[in-house]
Coordinates of C-alpha atoms in Angstrom, one line a residue:
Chain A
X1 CA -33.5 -34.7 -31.9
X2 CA -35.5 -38.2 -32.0
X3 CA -39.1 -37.3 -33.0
X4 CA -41.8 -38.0 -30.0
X5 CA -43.3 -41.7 -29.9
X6 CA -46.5 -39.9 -29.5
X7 CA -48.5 -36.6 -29.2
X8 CA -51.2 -35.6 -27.7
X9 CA -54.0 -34.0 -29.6
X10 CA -55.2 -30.5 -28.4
X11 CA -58.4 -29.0 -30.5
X12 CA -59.4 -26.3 -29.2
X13 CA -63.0 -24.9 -29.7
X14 CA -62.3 -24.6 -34.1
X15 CA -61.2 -27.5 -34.9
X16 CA -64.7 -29.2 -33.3
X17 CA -66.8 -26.7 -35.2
X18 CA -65.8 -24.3 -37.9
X19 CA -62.6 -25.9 -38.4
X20 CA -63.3 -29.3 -38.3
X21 CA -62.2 -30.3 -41.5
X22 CA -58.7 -29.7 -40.1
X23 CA -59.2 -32.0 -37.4
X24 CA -60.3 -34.8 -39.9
X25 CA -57.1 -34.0 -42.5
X26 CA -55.1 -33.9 -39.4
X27 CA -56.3 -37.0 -37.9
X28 CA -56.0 -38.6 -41.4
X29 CA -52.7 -37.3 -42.5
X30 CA -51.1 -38.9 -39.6
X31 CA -53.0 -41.5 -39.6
X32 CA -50.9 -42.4 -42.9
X33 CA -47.8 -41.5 -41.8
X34 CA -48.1 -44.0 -38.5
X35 CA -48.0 -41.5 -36.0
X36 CA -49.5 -42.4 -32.7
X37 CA -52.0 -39.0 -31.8
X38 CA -54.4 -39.4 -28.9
X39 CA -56.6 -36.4 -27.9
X40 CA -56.2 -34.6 -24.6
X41 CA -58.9 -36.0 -22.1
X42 CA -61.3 -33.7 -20.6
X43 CA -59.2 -30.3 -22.4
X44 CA -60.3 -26.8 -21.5
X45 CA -60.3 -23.4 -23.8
X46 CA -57.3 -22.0 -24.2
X47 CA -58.9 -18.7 -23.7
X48 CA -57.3 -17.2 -27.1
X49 CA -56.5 -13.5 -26.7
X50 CA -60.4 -12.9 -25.2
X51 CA -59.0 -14.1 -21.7
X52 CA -55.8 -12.1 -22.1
X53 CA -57.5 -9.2 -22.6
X54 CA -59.7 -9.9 -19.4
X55 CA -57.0 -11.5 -16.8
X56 CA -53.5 -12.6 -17.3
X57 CA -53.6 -15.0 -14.4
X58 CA -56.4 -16.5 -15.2
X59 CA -55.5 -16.3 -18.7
X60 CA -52.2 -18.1 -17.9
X61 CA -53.6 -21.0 -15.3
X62 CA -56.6 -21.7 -17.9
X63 CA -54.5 -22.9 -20.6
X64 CA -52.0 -23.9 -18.0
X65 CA -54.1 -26.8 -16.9
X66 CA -54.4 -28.5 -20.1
X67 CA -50.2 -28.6 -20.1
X68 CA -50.9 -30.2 -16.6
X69 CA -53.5 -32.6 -17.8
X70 CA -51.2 -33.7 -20.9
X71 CA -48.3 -34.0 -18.6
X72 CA -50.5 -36.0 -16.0
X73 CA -51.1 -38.1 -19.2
X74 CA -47.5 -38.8 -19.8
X75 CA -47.0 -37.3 -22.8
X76 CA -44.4 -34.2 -23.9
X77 CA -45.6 -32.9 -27.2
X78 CA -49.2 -31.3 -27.0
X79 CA -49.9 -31.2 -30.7
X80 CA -51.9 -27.4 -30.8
X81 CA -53.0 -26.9 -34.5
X82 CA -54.8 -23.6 -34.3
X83 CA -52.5 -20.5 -34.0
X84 CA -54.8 -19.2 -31.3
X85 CA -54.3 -22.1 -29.2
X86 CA -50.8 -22.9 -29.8
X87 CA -49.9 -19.3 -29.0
X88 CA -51.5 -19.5 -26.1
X89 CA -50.6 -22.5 -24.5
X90 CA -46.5 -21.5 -25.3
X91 CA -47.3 -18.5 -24.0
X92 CA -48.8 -19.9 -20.5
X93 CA -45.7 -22.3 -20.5
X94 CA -43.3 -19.3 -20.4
X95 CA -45.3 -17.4 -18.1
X96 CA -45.5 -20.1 -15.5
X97 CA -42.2 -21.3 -16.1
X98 CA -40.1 -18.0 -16.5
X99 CA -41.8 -15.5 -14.8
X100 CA -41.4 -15.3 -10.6
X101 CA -43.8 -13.1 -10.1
X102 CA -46.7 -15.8 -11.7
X103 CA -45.0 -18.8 -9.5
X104 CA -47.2 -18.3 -6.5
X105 CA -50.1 -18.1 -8.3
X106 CA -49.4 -21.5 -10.7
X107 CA -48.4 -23.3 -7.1
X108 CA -51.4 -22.9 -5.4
X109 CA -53.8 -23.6 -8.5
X110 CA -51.8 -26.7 -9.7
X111 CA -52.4 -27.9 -5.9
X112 CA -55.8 -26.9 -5.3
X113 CA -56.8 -28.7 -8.7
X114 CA -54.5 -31.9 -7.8
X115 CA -52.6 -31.6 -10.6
X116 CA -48.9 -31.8 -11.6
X117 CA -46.4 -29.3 -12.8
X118 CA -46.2 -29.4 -16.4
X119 CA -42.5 -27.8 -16.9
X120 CA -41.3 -30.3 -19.4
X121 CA -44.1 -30.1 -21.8
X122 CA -43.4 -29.1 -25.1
X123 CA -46.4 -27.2 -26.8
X124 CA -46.0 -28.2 -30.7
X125 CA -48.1 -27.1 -34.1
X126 CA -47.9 -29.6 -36.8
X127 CA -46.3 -27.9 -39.6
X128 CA -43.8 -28.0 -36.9
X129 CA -44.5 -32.0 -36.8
X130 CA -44.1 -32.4 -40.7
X131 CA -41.1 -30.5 -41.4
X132 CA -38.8 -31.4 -38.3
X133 CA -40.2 -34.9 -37.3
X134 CA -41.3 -36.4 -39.9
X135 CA -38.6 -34.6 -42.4
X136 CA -38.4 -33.3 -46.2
X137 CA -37.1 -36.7 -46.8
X138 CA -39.6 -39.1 -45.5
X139 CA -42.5 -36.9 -46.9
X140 CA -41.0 -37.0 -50.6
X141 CA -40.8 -40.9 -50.3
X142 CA -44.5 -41.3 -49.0
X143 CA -46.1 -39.1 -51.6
X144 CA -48.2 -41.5 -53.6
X145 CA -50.3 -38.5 -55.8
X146 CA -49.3 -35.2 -57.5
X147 CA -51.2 -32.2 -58.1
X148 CA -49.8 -31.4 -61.4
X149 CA -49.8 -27.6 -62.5
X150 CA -51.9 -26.2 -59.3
X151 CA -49.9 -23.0 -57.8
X152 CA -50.8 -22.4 -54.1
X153 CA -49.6 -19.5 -51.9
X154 CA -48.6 -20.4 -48.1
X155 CA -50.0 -18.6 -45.8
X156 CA -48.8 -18.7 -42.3
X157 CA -50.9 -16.0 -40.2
X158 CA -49.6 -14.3 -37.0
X159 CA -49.6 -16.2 -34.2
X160 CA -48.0 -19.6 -35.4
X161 CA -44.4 -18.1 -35.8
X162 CA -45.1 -15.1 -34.2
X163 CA -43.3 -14.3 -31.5
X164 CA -42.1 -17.6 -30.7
X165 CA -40.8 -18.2 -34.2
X166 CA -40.2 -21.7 -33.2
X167 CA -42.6 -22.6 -35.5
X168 CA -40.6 -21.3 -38.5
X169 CA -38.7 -17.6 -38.8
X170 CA -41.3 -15.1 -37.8
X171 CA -40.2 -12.6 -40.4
X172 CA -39.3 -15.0 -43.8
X173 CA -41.1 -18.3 -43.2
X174 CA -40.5 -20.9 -45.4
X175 CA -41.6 -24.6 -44.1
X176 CA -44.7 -24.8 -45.3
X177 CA -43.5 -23.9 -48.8
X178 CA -40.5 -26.1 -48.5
X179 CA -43.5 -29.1 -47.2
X180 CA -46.1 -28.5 -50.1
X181 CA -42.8 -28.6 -52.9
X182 CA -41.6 -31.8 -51.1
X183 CA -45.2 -33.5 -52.3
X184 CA -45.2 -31.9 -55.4
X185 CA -47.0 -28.7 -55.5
X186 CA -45.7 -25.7 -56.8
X187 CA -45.8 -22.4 -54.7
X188 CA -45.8 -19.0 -55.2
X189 CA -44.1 -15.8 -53.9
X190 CA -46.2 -14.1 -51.2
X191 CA -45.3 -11.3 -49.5
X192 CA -48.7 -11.1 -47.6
X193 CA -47.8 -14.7 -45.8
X194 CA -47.3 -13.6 -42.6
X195 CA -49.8 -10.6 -42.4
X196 CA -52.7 -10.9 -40.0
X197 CA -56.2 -12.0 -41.6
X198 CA -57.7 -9.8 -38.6
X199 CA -58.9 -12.8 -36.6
X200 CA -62.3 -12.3 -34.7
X201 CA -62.6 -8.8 -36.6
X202 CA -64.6 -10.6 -39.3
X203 CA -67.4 -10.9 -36.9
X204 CA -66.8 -7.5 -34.1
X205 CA -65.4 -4.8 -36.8
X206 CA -66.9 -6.8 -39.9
X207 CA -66.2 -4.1 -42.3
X208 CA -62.4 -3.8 -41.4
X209 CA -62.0 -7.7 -41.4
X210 CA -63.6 -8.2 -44.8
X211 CA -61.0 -5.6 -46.2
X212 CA -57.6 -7.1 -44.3
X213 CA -58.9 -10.4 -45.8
X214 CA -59.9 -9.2 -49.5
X215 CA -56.2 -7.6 -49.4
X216 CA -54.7 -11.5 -49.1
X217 CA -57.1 -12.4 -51.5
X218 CA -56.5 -10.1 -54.4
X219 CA -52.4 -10.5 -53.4
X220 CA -52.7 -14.2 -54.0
X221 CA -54.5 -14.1 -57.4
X222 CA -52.1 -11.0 -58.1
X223 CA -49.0 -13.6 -57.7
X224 CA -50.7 -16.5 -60.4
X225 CA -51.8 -18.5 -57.4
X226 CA -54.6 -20.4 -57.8
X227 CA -55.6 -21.6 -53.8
X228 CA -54.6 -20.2 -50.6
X229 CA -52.7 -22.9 -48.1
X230 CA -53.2 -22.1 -44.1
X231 CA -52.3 -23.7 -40.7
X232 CA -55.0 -21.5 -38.9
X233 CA -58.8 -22.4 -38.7
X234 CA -59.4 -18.7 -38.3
X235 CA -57.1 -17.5 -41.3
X236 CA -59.2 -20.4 -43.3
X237 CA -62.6 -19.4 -41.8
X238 CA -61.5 -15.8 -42.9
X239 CA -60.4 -16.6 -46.3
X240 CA -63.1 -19.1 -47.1
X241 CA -66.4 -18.0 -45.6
X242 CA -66.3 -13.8 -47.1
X243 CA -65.5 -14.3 -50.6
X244 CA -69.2 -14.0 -51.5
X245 CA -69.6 -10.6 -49.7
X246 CA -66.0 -9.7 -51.1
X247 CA -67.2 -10.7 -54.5
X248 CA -70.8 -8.6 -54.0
X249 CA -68.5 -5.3 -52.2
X250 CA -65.5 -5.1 -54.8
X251 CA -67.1 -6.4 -57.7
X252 CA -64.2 -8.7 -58.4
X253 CA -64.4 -12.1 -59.5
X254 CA -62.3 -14.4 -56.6
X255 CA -63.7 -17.6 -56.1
X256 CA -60.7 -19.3 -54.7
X257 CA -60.1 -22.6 -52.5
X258 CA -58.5 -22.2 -48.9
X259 CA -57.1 -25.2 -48.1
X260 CA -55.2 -26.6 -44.8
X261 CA -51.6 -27.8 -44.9
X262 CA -52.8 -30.9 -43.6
X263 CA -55.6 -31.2 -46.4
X264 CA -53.1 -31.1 -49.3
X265 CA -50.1 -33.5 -47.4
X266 CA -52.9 -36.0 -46.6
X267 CA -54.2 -35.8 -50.1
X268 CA -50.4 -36.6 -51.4
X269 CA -49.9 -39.7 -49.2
X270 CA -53.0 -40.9 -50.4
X271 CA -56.2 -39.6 -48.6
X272 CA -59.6 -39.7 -49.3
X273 CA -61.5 -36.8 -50.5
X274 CA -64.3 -36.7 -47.5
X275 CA -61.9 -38.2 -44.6
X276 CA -60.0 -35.3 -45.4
X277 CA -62.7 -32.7 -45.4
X278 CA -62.3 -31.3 -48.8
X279 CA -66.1 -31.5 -49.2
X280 CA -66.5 -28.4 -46.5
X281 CA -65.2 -25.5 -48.4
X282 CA -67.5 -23.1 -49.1
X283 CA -65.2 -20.9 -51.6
X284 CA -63.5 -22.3 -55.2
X285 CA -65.8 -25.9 -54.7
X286 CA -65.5 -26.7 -58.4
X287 CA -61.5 -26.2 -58.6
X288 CA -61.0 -28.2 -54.9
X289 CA -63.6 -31.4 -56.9
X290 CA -61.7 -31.3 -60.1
X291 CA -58.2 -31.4 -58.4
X292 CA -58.8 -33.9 -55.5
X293 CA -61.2 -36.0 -57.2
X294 CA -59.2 -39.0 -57.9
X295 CA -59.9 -40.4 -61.5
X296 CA -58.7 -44.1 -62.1
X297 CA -56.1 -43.1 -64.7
X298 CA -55.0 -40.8 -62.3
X299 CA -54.0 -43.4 -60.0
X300 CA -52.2 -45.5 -62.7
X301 CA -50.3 -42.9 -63.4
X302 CA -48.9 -43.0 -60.4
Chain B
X1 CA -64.0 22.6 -30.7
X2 CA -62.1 20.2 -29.7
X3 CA -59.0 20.5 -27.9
X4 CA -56.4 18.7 -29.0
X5 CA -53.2 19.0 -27.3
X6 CA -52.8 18.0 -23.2
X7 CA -51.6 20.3 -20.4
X8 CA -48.7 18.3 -18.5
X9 CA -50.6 19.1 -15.3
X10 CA -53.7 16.5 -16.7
X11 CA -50.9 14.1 -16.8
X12 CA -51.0 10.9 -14.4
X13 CA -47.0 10.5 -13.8
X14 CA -47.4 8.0 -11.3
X15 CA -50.0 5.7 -12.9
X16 CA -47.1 6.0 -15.6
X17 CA -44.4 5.4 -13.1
X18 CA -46.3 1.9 -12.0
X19 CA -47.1 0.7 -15.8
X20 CA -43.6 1.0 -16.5
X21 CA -42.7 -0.7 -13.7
X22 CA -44.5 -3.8 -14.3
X23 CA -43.0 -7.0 -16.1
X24 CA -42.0 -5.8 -20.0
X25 CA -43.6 -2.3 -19.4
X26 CA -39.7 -1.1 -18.5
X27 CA -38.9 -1.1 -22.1
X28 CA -41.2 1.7 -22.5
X29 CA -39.1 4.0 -21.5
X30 CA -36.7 3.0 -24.0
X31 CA -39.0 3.4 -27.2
X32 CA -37.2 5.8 -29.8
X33 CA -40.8 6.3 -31.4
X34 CA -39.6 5.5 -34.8
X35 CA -43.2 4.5 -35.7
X36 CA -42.1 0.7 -36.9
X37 CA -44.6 -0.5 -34.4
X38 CA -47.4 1.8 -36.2
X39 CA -46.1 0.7 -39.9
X40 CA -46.3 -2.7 -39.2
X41 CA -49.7 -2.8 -37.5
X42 CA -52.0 -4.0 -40.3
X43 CA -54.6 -2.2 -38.2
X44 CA -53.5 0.9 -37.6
X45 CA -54.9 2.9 -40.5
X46 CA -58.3 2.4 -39.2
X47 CA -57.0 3.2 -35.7
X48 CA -57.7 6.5 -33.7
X49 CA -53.9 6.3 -32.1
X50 CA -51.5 4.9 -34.0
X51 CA -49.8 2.3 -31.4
X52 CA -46.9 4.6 -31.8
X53 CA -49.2 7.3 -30.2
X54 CA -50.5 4.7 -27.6
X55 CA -47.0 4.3 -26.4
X56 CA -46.1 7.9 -26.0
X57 CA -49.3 8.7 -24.2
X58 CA -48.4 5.8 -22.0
X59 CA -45.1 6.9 -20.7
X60 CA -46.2 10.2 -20.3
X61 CA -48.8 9.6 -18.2
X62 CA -52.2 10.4 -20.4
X63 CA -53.9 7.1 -18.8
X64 CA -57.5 8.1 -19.8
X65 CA -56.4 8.8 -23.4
X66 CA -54.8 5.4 -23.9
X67 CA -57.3 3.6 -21.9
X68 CA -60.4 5.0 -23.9
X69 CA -58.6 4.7 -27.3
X70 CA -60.5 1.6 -29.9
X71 CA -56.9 1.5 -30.9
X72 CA -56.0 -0.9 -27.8
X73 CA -59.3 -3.2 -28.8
X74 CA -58.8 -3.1 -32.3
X75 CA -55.2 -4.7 -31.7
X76 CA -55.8 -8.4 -33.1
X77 CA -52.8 -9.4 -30.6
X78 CA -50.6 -10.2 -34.4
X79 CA -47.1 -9.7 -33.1
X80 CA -46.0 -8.2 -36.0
X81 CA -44.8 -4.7 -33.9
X82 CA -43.1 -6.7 -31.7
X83 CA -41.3 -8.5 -33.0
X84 CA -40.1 -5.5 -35.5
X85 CA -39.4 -3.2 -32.9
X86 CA -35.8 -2.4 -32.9
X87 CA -36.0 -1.5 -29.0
X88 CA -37.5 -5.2 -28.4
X89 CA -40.5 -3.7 -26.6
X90 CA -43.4 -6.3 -26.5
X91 CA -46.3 -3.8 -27.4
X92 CA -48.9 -6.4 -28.1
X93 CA -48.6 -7.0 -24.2
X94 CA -48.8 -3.6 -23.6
X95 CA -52.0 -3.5 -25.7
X96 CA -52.9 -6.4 -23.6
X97 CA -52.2 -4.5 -20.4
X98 CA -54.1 -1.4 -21.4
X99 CA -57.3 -3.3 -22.5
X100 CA -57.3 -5.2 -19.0
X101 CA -57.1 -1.8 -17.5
X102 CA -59.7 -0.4 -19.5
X103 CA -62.5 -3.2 -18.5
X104 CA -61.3 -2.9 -14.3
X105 CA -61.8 0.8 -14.8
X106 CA -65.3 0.7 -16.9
X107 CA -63.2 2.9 -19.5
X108 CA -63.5 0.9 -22.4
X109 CA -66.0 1.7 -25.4
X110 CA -69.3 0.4 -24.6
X111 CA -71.5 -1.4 -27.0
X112 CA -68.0 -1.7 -29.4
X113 CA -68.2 -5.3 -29.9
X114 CA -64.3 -6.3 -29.0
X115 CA -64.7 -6.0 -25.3
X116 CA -68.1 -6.8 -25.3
X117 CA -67.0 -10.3 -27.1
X118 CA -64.1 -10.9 -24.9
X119 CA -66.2 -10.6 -21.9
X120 CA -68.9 -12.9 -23.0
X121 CA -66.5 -15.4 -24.1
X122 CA -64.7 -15.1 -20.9
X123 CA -67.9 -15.6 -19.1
X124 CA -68.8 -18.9 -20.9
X125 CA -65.1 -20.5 -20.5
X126 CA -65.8 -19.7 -16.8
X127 CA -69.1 -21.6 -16.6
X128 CA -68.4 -24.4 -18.9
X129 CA -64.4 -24.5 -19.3
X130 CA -64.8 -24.8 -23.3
X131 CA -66.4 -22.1 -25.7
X132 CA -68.8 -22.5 -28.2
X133 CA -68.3 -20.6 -31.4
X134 CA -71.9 -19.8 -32.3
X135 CA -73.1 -19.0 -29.2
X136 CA -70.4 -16.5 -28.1
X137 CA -71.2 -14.7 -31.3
X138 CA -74.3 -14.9 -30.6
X139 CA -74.1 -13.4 -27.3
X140 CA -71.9 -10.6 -28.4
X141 CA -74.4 -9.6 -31.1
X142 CA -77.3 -9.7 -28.7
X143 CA -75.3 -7.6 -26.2
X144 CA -73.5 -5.5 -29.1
X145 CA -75.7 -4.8 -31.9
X146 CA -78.6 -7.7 -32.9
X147 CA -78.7 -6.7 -36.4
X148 CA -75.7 -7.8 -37.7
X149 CA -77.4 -11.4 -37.0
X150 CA -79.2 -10.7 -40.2
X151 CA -75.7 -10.0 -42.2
X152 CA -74.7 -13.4 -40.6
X153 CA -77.3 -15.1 -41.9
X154 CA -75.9 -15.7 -45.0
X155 CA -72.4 -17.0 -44.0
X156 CA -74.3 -19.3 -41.2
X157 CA -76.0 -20.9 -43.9
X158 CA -73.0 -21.7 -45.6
X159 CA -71.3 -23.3 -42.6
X160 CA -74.6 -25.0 -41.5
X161 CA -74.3 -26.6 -44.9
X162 CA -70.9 -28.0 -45.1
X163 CA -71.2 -28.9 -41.5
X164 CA -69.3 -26.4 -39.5
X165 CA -71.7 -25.4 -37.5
X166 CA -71.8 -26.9 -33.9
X167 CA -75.0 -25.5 -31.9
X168 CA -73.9 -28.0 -29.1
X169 CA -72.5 -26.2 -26.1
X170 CA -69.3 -27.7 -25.1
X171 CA -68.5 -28.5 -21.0
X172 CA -65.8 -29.9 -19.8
X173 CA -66.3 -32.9 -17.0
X174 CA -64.0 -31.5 -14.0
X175 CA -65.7 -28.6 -14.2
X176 CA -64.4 -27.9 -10.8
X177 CA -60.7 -27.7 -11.2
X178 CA -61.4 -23.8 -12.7
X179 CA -62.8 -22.6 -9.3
X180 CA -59.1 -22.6 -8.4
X181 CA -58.3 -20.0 -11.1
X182 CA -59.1 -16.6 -9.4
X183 CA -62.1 -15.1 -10.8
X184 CA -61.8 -13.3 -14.0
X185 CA -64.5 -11.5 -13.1
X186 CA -63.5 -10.0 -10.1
X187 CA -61.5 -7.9 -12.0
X188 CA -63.7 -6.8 -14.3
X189 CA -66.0 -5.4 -11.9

């Protein structure tokens, strides 16, 4: 399959606030690997699973109109990079394309609001983009830096590959793995890679998601690694924003970066410490400076 | 003390009859209740049913006890029953269902932040078609408990700090093309 000439960005309400510093390693990652990104005009909330829980139609047509408003825009691949979003805009696609019983109700909004049917959309997420567009290959031959001796443990989350699993194999994935070895960084065994970091429980059922997270935690450091990799602004919100209260509650010394794919493949093809966001971490600050910091010899080295 | 078993006659056969007549909700009936769902729910030992539970009641009939359960809300919506579930059935849709149900009949926990949160935030997509982090939070504390503000304090700080905060609230520009989506809240009340 011939990668897409372009895609068209889709944030979501994370990647403009407490995820933003995916949004800049994103941006900058493709940036260096020349591929065209745009971001979806005038997007909406996906709704997450807050709307689902609330209405499925309205659920469904919410996200549904961003598909409309990319296809109006001409382009197939909506690039989704949060879990939540992606999810939920696949999930919208299916509904409105699949289900008869949901046809009606898509017709009618789609006509009130003027807008197009968006069947041949295809909702992406970008370790989808790295591994299948841009290839193994290509990302070996761009890598201009190597982080020598840092272990990292992938962490998918949920929603990314599950149910879909287009993403990668909702029960073993290994993508991202096979992506951060293909620049040169060396990963771990982690069982816990696919186990939910409780998503909004963190700030309803705080105590229950400080505990699902200090389990991914401790599991990590358990396995020798020494940061945790995501594709989820939530999983890295999760991760990165409790270790202090974990620290205070369990008494246990983690102090450990949580970085996004994108931060460590834009880092490799020769990013910039700030444009990728590297300066926002609040956990393992010291370890993400003295690894991403480029010193001159470094570069020589090279 | 409490009882703890159910009579079949409090049973609601036909509310059971309908759910499983609904989209996905036919696979119910073909759950072996082998408990996969429940072992692997990373939630479940801090639920009051397992999901295991939930789907027995479900097909029996026990509406109330499933609808009034924080084991629907406390579903994070991971995936990770279905898609172990050797009969294929789509539980996290079925938790879905359930909590839907629970808000249109005023049976769900009050003051338990989930629902609370999904309502607010379903209430600020409606009026300004994009959600604000920090103010749905806010909102759901105010309307939940306010004094877990001062617990957040501290981890507000930190993303005030490295810039993660946003206190701008977020609207879209055609505002009006979500008047065509039929109102959420309708069902809710």
């Amino acid at each position: 399959m011939e990668p897409p000439a372009k895609y068209l960005y889709y944030p979501g309400c994370s990647l403009k606030a407490t995820g933003v510093a995916y949004e800049e390693s994103l941006l900058t990652t493709l940036r260096l690997l020349e591929i065209p990104v745009e971001e979806l005009s005038d997007w909406n909330c996906c709704g997450a699973t807050a709307y689902m829980s609330v209405s499925e139609a309205s659920a469904t047509l919410l996200a549904l109109r961003n598909l409309a408003l990319a296809h109006q825009a001409g382009t197939k691949d909506v690039l989704a990079p949060c879990s939540a979003c992606y999810l939920t805009l696949r999930k919208s696609h299916e509904l409105a394309t699949h289900y008869p019983e949901a046809a009606k109700d898509v017709e009618r909004f789609l006509e009130q609001a003027g807008l197009p049917r968006p069947d041949s959309v295809r909702v992406r997420h970008p370790l989808e983009v790295l591994y299948t567009d841009v290839g193994i290959q290509r990302l070996r031959e761009l890598t201009v830096r190597r982080l020598q001796g840092v272990r990292m443990a992938s962490y998918y989350g949920c929603q990314a590959v599950r149910p879909y699993g287009e993403v990668d194999d909702p029960h073993e994935p290994v993508r991202m793995d096979e992506v951060l070895r293909a620049v040169g960084v060396e990963t771990v065994d982690y069982p816990l890679k696919t186990k939910c970091c409780g998503g909004s429980l963190t700030g309803t059922i705080h105590e229950v998601g400080l505990r699902l997270n200090y389990i991914l935690l401790k599991e990590a450091q358990r396995k020798g690694a020494q940061a945790i990799v995501t594709i989820c602004p939530l999983c890295q919100f999760n991760l990165d924003a409790y270790q202090r209260e974990i620290r205070k509650q369990t008494g246990e010394p983690i102090d450990m970066p949580v970085l996004y794919l994108t931060q460590v493949i834009g880092w490799a093809l020769g990013g910039g410490f700030r444009e990728l966001g590297l300066h926002r971490a609040i956990s393992g600050r010291k370890l993400i400076e003295q690894w991403f910091t480029v010193k001159k010899e470094a570069e020589t080295y090279v | 003390m409490e009882r703890q078993i159910r009579y079949q006659r409090e049973a609601n056969l036909e509310w059971a009859r309908q759910f499983t007549k609904q989209p996905g909700g036919e696979r119910l009936l073909s759950c072996i209740q082998c408990g996969t769902c429940s072992g692997a729910c990373p939630l479940s030992i801090y639920m009051d049913l397992t999901p295991r539970q939930v789907i027995a009641l479900v097909r029996e009939g026990f509406r109330e006890d499933a609808l009034r359960s924080k084991t629907i809300w406390l579903c994070a919506s991971c995936y990770a029953c279905a898609v172990e579930c050797p009969q294929k059935i789509s539980i996290t849709d079925i938790m879905y269902r359930l909590k839907r149900e629970a808000i249109r009949s005023n049976l769900y926990p009050k003051r338990f932040p989930i629902p609370v949160l999904a309502r607010e935030f379903c209430e600020m997509v409606r009026r300004r078609g994009r959600n604000s982090e920090f103010w749905v939070v806010f909102r759901m504390a105010l309307r939940s408990n306010p004094f877990v503000l001062f617990s957040m304090a501290r981890t507000g700080w930190d993303l005030w700090r490295t810039g993660r905060l946003s206190l701008r609230k977020e609207r879209i520009r055609r505002i009006n093309d979500l008047q065509f989506i039929p109102a959420a809240s309708k069902e809710v009340d």
